[in-house]
């Protein structure tokens, strides 16, 4: 069974938002809603500064609070690890939105269902990378199968120290952050 | 798992022209099955900005649904930036110009009536004929940016005016190209920029907004370099995106770059970091250079630049240590202080001393392309008067917009009475827009060929709506990355409403003016096919795949057989420029002091957003949602002193008391205390741009003056000071 995951190499992200634009078009995300974003966080005092670019998206948690919170069973976890929403079952109650600690979901106002990143499942089925990964200008986003030990994501996680967002929440994210090339001092 | 981009291409190549059925992933399950439409994949190239990346358009029926990068095309390599991804926002912008318009009210008050193309051409013809009679054909000037400019250039030739001008020269990279040409006989530009960033061991960036200025493959190279361990040194008063990736950030005092450069040259020579063999073989003027820079010590530079001495020395030693696989990247937007050619000379000299030209990790040599020229079937008339657009500068190498503007006001050396403007929003391009307005007052005719009702479009008498890059052919493009190739632009969808491609507009104008004999082709495509044939390129294949490489063009580095050619007077790299000396200009750059902002004022520094192309794209809905404001960066300590908090409403006041729109402030540690920064292109004054109108602050409006480069006439724009006013 595949075990999909994304690894984000923050040292290669330049905050260019090509990923967001690609996601919006690929998935026809409604105007002013987003399935992914890129944060720019600065610490320090002039001139001793550090700025981090942090792309964020649904973590496809193995222990997904949105799935547990969903009263209708619309939110579910696939065997390959992708957290999906069954649009026919979804009643738009927003319980999942409240439960998600990562602010990854929105309501599609036109149709009234909750929506979020799907790891571009429709593309995976056609053997294509997720849209944000395929266009990432910095090649900062890397996607693949953790059950394959030779995959790039497996290799990157084996070779680098990785982090997940809000580890303490116990959600077990499948989006991992690395800084492959720390700036040499 | 075998997810590869190659599969995508295969699919694209197979189906271009043909049609496949596809399931739509977007429909709600259980909702009625959507009618499956034809899906086509059409390759072309982007013009959301001027990098012109290869793209593959996915078209469903008549509608463009997705744009992706063409993996074959070296400017995109399968990827498109946010702007490129959002091309449909331009194509389907409800505010787009849809039909020709003729002004009915006063200039600038926005009153127009719809007109047919013939009416619009007749209006133009009548005015042009009168101008020719009274002032001569040279009194018509062109301002052009982008692919369409060439066709209007042809019209100007046919008409008999030499007055073409390009904001990309005087308001952007002109001085850099001139400086490098004086030094190496050639500028570093190609269809890309010839910096080998992916292979650079150490790279120094001067005020470059790499990453904020999104030029696709350029940024890919930059990040690949970081991935390969490039040590990055960034010289910038602002902790830019590039600076965030650096191992050394030198927050230099604005306007003092030349001091740092001269000290670096001095250190390179004194400490023996330069490439002896390379200089001996390829360069002249070393002795004179050595003599001229000997007093520019690190101590002296530290005082001028406000940088610690050890940092100045450390940085250049790092470059020296890894020469010649290093790069002193001069940046692209170059018109800063009016001594920009000399700054460029300094950077060119540094690159020469470190031996980077033609070296891995430095500046690669252009690809070898030997393409025959189509025989010109026509001969344009020779204008009776010389172009006034080059101004009175010994080394101006393209038409200068502000020279045309000045001549329009003064009538000297001869009057300019009509402006044709294509693809450039002059009100946001030339500094001091009130001068632009004054010039426009003197005109008998202003014609704009554009897609959107920009500030400048709304100043014109006749508006001609142009087809977008997604709806038209443009001439075959010779792409010159390390490898060269030919790319095609072709319509991916039918033009909507009553718009026309620029080549057709130019031809029709020719016909209308009785200049039919100067029309080179009936359809551009026929001309493209002819060229392809001459070049031995299979046109039909090209239109299927989008890009075809030219074999054996790759010769980026110096080898015994691949020697560089320097097209200077001496045929060598000129460290000391006799060409400049002959014109009584400094043959080796000298430090000149620039005025500094008085207390309570800040130097205005402007830059780019990776999701906007100047003011061109600000009404694009899909980019608007990513960036629709340009908060002014203000140093955190200063903000505290002024009682200003992050996000507060503010306005800027320029040196003539002019007040900007009300905008927001970004309080940040990422900038020096003596300057403020904002993204260029915001603050549209055009009510017809319904998303962009009135949003953000217009930096150009804050520029009351500019510093003219005496060598080549470009406009230094970072010489303006502003005050910051808290708004409630
Ligand atoms: S994987 Fe697909 S849906 Fe998820 S953020 Fe990327 S583009 Fe959007
Ligand atoms: S496209 Fe890649 S480099 Fe650009 S912001 Fe997104 S993750 Fe970062
Ligand atoms: S860099 Fe972006 S906007 Fe510019 S041509 Fe390439 S894809 Fe288009």
Short mmCIF file of N, CA and C in Angstrom, two decimals, chain B residues 505-599:
data_model
loop_
_atom_site.label_atom_id
_atom_site.label_comp_id
_atom_site.label_asym_id
_atom_site.label_seq_id
_atom_site.Cartn_x
_atom_site.Cartn_y
_atom_site.Cartn_z
N UNK B 505 -2.68 45.12 -36.19
CA UNK B 505 -2.96 46.55 -36.00
C UNK B 505 -1.91 47.37 -36.76
N UNK B 506 -0.65 46.98 -36.62
CA UNK B 506 0.42 47.72 -37.31
C UNK B 506 0.23 47.65 -38.83
N UNK B 507 -0.09 46.47 -39.33
CA UNK B 507 -0.30 46.34 -40.77
C UNK B 507 -1.49 47.17 -41.24
N UNK B 508 -2.56 47.13 -40.48
CA UNK B 508 -3.76 47.87 -40.88
C UNK B 508 -3.53 49.38 -40.82
N UNK B 509 -2.73 49.80 -39.84
CA UNK B 509 -2.39 51.22 -39.78
C UNK B 509 -1.59 51.62 -41.02
N UNK B 510 -0.65 50.76 -41.40
CA UNK B 510 0.13 51.01 -42.61
C UNK B 510 -0.80 51.18 -43.81
N UNK B 511 -1.72 50.22 -43.95
CA UNK B 511 -2.64 50.26 -45.09
C UNK B 511 -3.44 51.55 -45.07
N UNK B 512 -3.93 51.90 -43.89
CA UNK B 512 -4.76 53.10 -43.76
C UNK B 512 -3.99 54.36 -44.16
N UNK B 513 -2.69 54.38 -43.84
CA UNK B 513 -1.88 55.57 -44.11
C UNK B 513 -1.30 55.55 -45.53
N UNK B 514 -1.77 54.62 -46.33
CA UNK B 514 -1.26 54.55 -47.70
C UNK B 514 0.17 54.02 -47.78
N UNK B 515 0.53 53.25 -46.77
CA UNK B 515 1.90 52.73 -46.74
C UNK B 515 1.90 51.22 -47.00
N UNK B 516 0.91 50.78 -47.74
CA UNK B 516 0.72 49.36 -48.00
C UNK B 516 1.95 48.66 -48.52
N UNK B 517 2.78 49.39 -49.24
CA UNK B 517 3.96 48.73 -49.82
C UNK B 517 4.97 48.31 -48.76
N UNK B 518 4.79 48.79 -47.55
CA UNK B 518 5.71 48.39 -46.48
C UNK B 518 5.20 47.22 -45.65
N UNK B 519 4.06 46.71 -46.02
CA UNK B 519 3.54 45.56 -45.26
C UNK B 519 4.29 44.31 -45.71
N UNK B 520 4.89 43.64 -44.75
CA UNK B 520 5.78 42.54 -45.09
C UNK B 520 5.05 41.23 -45.33
N UNK B 521 3.94 41.03 -44.66
CA UNK B 521 3.23 39.76 -44.79
C UNK B 521 1.74 39.99 -44.55
N UNK B 522 0.95 39.09 -45.14
CA UNK B 522 -0.50 39.17 -44.95
C UNK B 522 -0.88 38.62 -43.59
N UNK B 523 -0.33 37.45 -43.28
CA UNK B 523 -0.53 36.93 -41.92
C UNK B 523 0.84 36.65 -41.34
N UNK B 524 0.92 36.87 -40.04
CA UNK B 524 2.21 36.66 -39.38
C UNK B 524 2.62 35.19 -39.49
N UNK B 525 1.64 34.31 -39.46
CA UNK B 525 1.98 32.90 -39.47
C UNK B 525 2.71 32.53 -40.76
N UNK B 526 2.32 33.14 -41.85
CA UNK B 526 2.97 32.82 -43.11
C UNK B 526 4.45 33.24 -43.05
N UNK B 527 4.69 34.37 -42.42
CA UNK B 527 6.05 34.86 -42.21
C UNK B 527 6.84 33.90 -41.31
N UNK B 528 6.17 33.40 -40.27
CA UNK B 528 6.83 32.47 -39.34
C UNK B 528 7.21 31.17 -40.06
N UNK B 529 6.29 30.71 -40.88
CA UNK B 529 6.57 29.47 -41.63
C UNK B 529 7.76 29.65 -42.55
N UNK B 530 7.80 30.82 -43.16
CA UNK B 530 8.90 31.10 -44.08
C UNK B 530 10.24 31.06 -43.33
N UNK B 531 10.24 31.68 -42.16
CA UNK B 531 11.46 31.69 -41.35
C UNK B 531 11.86 30.28 -40.94
N UNK B 532 10.88 29.53 -40.48
CA UNK B 532 11.15 28.17 -40.02
C UNK B 532 11.78 27.37 -41.16
N UNK B 533 11.25 27.57 -42.34
CA UNK B 533 11.78 26.84 -43.49
C UNK B 533 13.24 27.20 -43.72
N UNK B 534 13.49 28.50 -43.68
CA UNK B 534 14.85 28.99 -43.87
C UNK B 534 15.81 28.40 -42.82
N UNK B 535 15.29 28.22 -41.63
CA UNK B 535 16.13 27.73 -40.53
C UNK B 535 16.11 26.20 -40.40
N UNK B 536 15.43 25.55 -41.33
CA UNK B 536 15.35 24.10 -41.28
C UNK B 536 14.63 23.57 -40.06
N UNK B 537 13.61 24.28 -39.66
CA UNK B 537 12.83 23.85 -38.50
C UNK B 537 11.48 23.38 -39.02
N UNK B 538 11.06 22.23 -38.53
CA UNK B 538 9.75 21.70 -38.93
C UNK B 538 8.66 22.48 -38.18
N UNK B 539 8.00 23.37 -38.92
CA UNK B 539 7.04 24.28 -38.28
C UNK B 539 5.91 23.52 -37.60
N UNK B 540 5.43 22.49 -38.25
CA UNK B 540 4.29 21.76 -37.68
C UNK B 540 4.69 21.05 -36.39
N UNK B 541 5.90 20.54 -36.41
CA UNK B 541 6.39 19.92 -35.17
C UNK B 541 6.54 21.00 -34.08
N UNK B 542 7.09 22.13 -34.49
CA UNK B 542 7.26 23.23 -33.53
C UNK B 542 5.93 23.61 -32.91
N UNK B 543 4.90 23.67 -33.72
CA UNK B 543 3.61 24.07 -33.15
C UNK B 543 3.01 22.96 -32.29
N UNK B 544 3.51 21.75 -32.44
CA UNK B 544 3.06 20.66 -31.56
C UNK B 544 3.83 20.61 -30.24
N UNK B 545 5.13 20.90 -30.29
CA UNK B 545 5.94 20.72 -29.08
C UNK B 545 6.35 22.03 -28.43
N UNK B 546 6.27 23.13 -29.15
CA UNK B 546 6.50 24.45 -28.55
C UNK B 546 7.93 24.94 -28.60
N UNK B 547 8.89 24.03 -28.59
CA UNK B 547 10.29 24.46 -28.53
C UNK B 547 11.17 23.42 -29.20
N UNK B 548 12.05 23.88 -30.09
CA UNK B 548 12.99 22.96 -30.73
C UNK B 548 14.40 23.50 -30.54
N UNK B 549 15.28 22.70 -29.93
CA UNK B 549 16.64 23.19 -29.68
C UNK B 549 17.45 23.31 -30.98
N UNK B 550 18.41 24.20 -30.96
CA UNK B 550 19.34 24.33 -32.08
C UNK B 550 20.56 23.49 -31.73
N UNK B 551 20.89 22.50 -32.53
CA UNK B 551 21.98 21.59 -32.17
C UNK B 551 23.34 22.31 -32.10
N UNK B 552 24.19 21.79 -31.26
CA UNK B 552 25.58 22.27 -31.14
C UNK B 552 25.72 23.74 -30.77
N UNK B 553 24.73 24.27 -30.08
CA UNK B 553 24.82 25.69 -29.74
C UNK B 553 25.48 25.92 -28.38
N UNK B 554 25.64 24.85 -27.63
CA UNK B 554 26.09 24.94 -26.24
C UNK B 554 27.61 25.11 -26.14
N UNK B 555 28.04 26.32 -25.81
CA UNK B 555 29.48 26.55 -25.61
C UNK B 555 29.68 27.56 -24.49
N UNK B 556 29.24 27.24 -23.29
CA UNK B 556 29.16 28.28 -22.25
C UNK B 556 30.51 28.70 -21.65
N UNK B 557 31.48 27.81 -21.67
CA UNK B 557 32.70 28.10 -20.93
C UNK B 557 33.91 28.20 -21.85
N UNK B 558 34.88 28.94 -21.39
CA UNK B 558 36.12 29.09 -22.14
C UNK B 558 36.89 27.77 -22.15
N UNK B 559 37.28 27.34 -23.32
CA UNK B 559 38.20 26.23 -23.44
C UNK B 559 39.24 26.66 -24.47
N UNK B 560 40.18 25.80 -24.70
CA UNK B 560 41.20 26.16 -25.68
C UNK B 560 40.57 26.50 -27.03
N UNK B 561 39.56 25.68 -27.37
CA UNK B 561 38.92 25.90 -28.66
C UNK B 561 37.83 26.97 -28.60
N UNK B 562 37.27 27.13 -27.45
CA UNK B 562 36.14 28.06 -27.32
C UNK B 562 36.61 29.35 -26.63
N UNK B 563 37.20 30.21 -27.43
CA UNK B 563 37.76 31.44 -26.87
C UNK B 563 36.73 32.56 -26.93
N UNK B 564 36.70 33.40 -25.89
CA UNK B 564 35.73 34.50 -25.90
C UNK B 564 36.17 35.59 -26.88
N UNK B 565 35.16 36.28 -27.42
CA UNK B 565 35.46 37.44 -28.27
C UNK B 565 34.99 38.68 -27.54
N UNK B 566 35.86 39.65 -27.44
CA UNK B 566 35.48 40.88 -26.78
C UNK B 566 35.35 41.99 -27.81
N UNK B 567 34.13 42.47 -27.95
CA UNK B 567 33.89 43.41 -29.02
C UNK B 567 34.07 44.86 -28.54
N UNK B 568 35.21 45.12 -27.92
CA UNK B 568 35.54 46.49 -27.51
C UNK B 568 36.51 47.06 -28.55
N UNK B 569 36.87 48.33 -28.37
CA UNK B 569 37.81 48.95 -29.33
C UNK B 569 39.10 48.15 -29.41
N UNK B 570 39.59 47.71 -28.25
CA UNK B 570 40.88 47.02 -28.21
C UNK B 570 40.75 45.51 -28.43
N UNK B 571 39.49 45.03 -28.52
CA UNK B 571 39.22 43.58 -28.62
C UNK B 571 39.67 42.83 -27.37
N UNK B 572 39.82 43.58 -26.30
CA UNK B 572 40.17 42.98 -25.00
C UNK B 572 39.19 43.48 -23.95
N UNK B 573 39.24 42.87 -22.78
CA UNK B 573 38.45 43.40 -21.67
C UNK B 573 39.09 44.72 -21.25
N UNK B 574 38.31 45.77 -21.21
CA UNK B 574 38.88 47.09 -20.91
C UNK B 574 38.66 47.46 -19.44
N UNK B 575 39.68 47.20 -18.65
CA UNK B 575 39.61 47.58 -17.24
C UNK B 575 39.64 49.11 -17.13
N UNK B 576 40.43 49.67 -18.01
CA UNK B 576 40.50 51.12 -18.15
C UNK B 576 39.84 51.40 -19.49
N UNK B 577 38.85 52.26 -19.49
CA UNK B 577 38.09 52.44 -20.73
C UNK B 577 38.56 53.66 -21.51
N UNK B 578 39.24 53.42 -22.61
CA UNK B 578 39.66 54.58 -23.40
C UNK B 578 38.45 55.21 -24.09
N UNK B 579 37.45 54.40 -24.34
CA UNK B 579 36.24 54.97 -24.95
C UNK B 579 35.64 56.05 -24.04
N UNK B 580 35.61 55.76 -22.75
CA UNK B 580 35.10 56.76 -21.81
C UNK B 580 36.06 57.94 -21.72
N UNK B 581 37.34 57.63 -21.68
CA UNK B 581 38.35 58.67 -21.60
C UNK B 581 38.21 59.65 -22.78
N UNK B 582 38.00 59.09 -23.97
CA UNK B 582 37.83 59.93 -25.15
C UNK B 582 36.68 60.90 -25.03
N UNK B 583 35.70 60.52 -24.23
CA UNK B 583 34.54 61.40 -24.05
C UNK B 583 34.68 62.25 -22.79
N UNK B 584 35.89 62.31 -22.26
CA UNK B 584 36.14 63.05 -21.02
C UNK B 584 35.33 62.55 -19.84
N UNK B 585 35.15 61.25 -19.81
CA UNK B 585 34.45 60.65 -18.67
C UNK B 585 35.42 59.73 -17.96
N UNK B 586 35.12 59.45 -16.69
CA UNK B 586 36.06 58.67 -15.90
C UNK B 586 36.34 57.32 -16.53
N UNK B 587 37.57 57.06 -16.90
CA UNK B 587 37.90 55.76 -17.52
C UNK B 587 37.91 54.63 -16.50
N UNK B 588 38.08 54.96 -15.23
CA UNK B 588 37.92 54.01 -14.13
C UNK B 588 36.89 54.67 -13.21
N UNK B 589 35.93 53.91 -12.71
CA UNK B 589 34.89 54.54 -11.89
C UNK B 589 35.47 55.31 -10.71
N UNK B 590 34.78 56.34 -10.33
CA UNK B 590 35.18 57.15 -9.20
C UNK B 590 33.99 57.22 -8.25
N UNK B 591 34.28 57.42 -6.99
CA UNK B 591 33.18 57.54 -6.04
C UNK B 591 32.60 58.95 -6.09
N UNK B 592 31.31 59.05 -6.22
CA UNK B 592 30.67 60.36 -6.09
C UNK B 592 29.65 60.27 -4.97
N UNK B 593 29.57 61.34 -4.22
CA UNK B 593 28.66 61.36 -3.08
C UNK B 593 27.25 61.70 -3.55
N UNK B 594 26.27 61.01 -3.03
CA UNK B 594 24.89 61.35 -3.34
C UNK B 594 24.25 62.01 -2.13
N UNK B 595 23.31 62.90 -2.39
CA UNK B 595 22.68 63.58 -1.26
C UNK B 595 21.93 62.56 -0.41
N UNK B 596 21.79 62.91 0.86
CA UNK B 596 21.15 61.98 1.79
C UNK B 596 19.87 62.58 2.34
N UNK B 597 18.96 61.73 2.75
CA UNK B 597 17.68 62.27 3.23
C UNK B 597 17.86 63.11 4.49
N UNK B 598 17.24 64.28 4.55
CA UNK B 598 17.30 65.08 5.78
C UNK B 598 16.51 64.38 6.89
N UNK B 599 16.73 64.82 8.11
CA UNK B 599 16.04 64.19 9.24
C UNK B 599 14.53 64.20 8.99
#
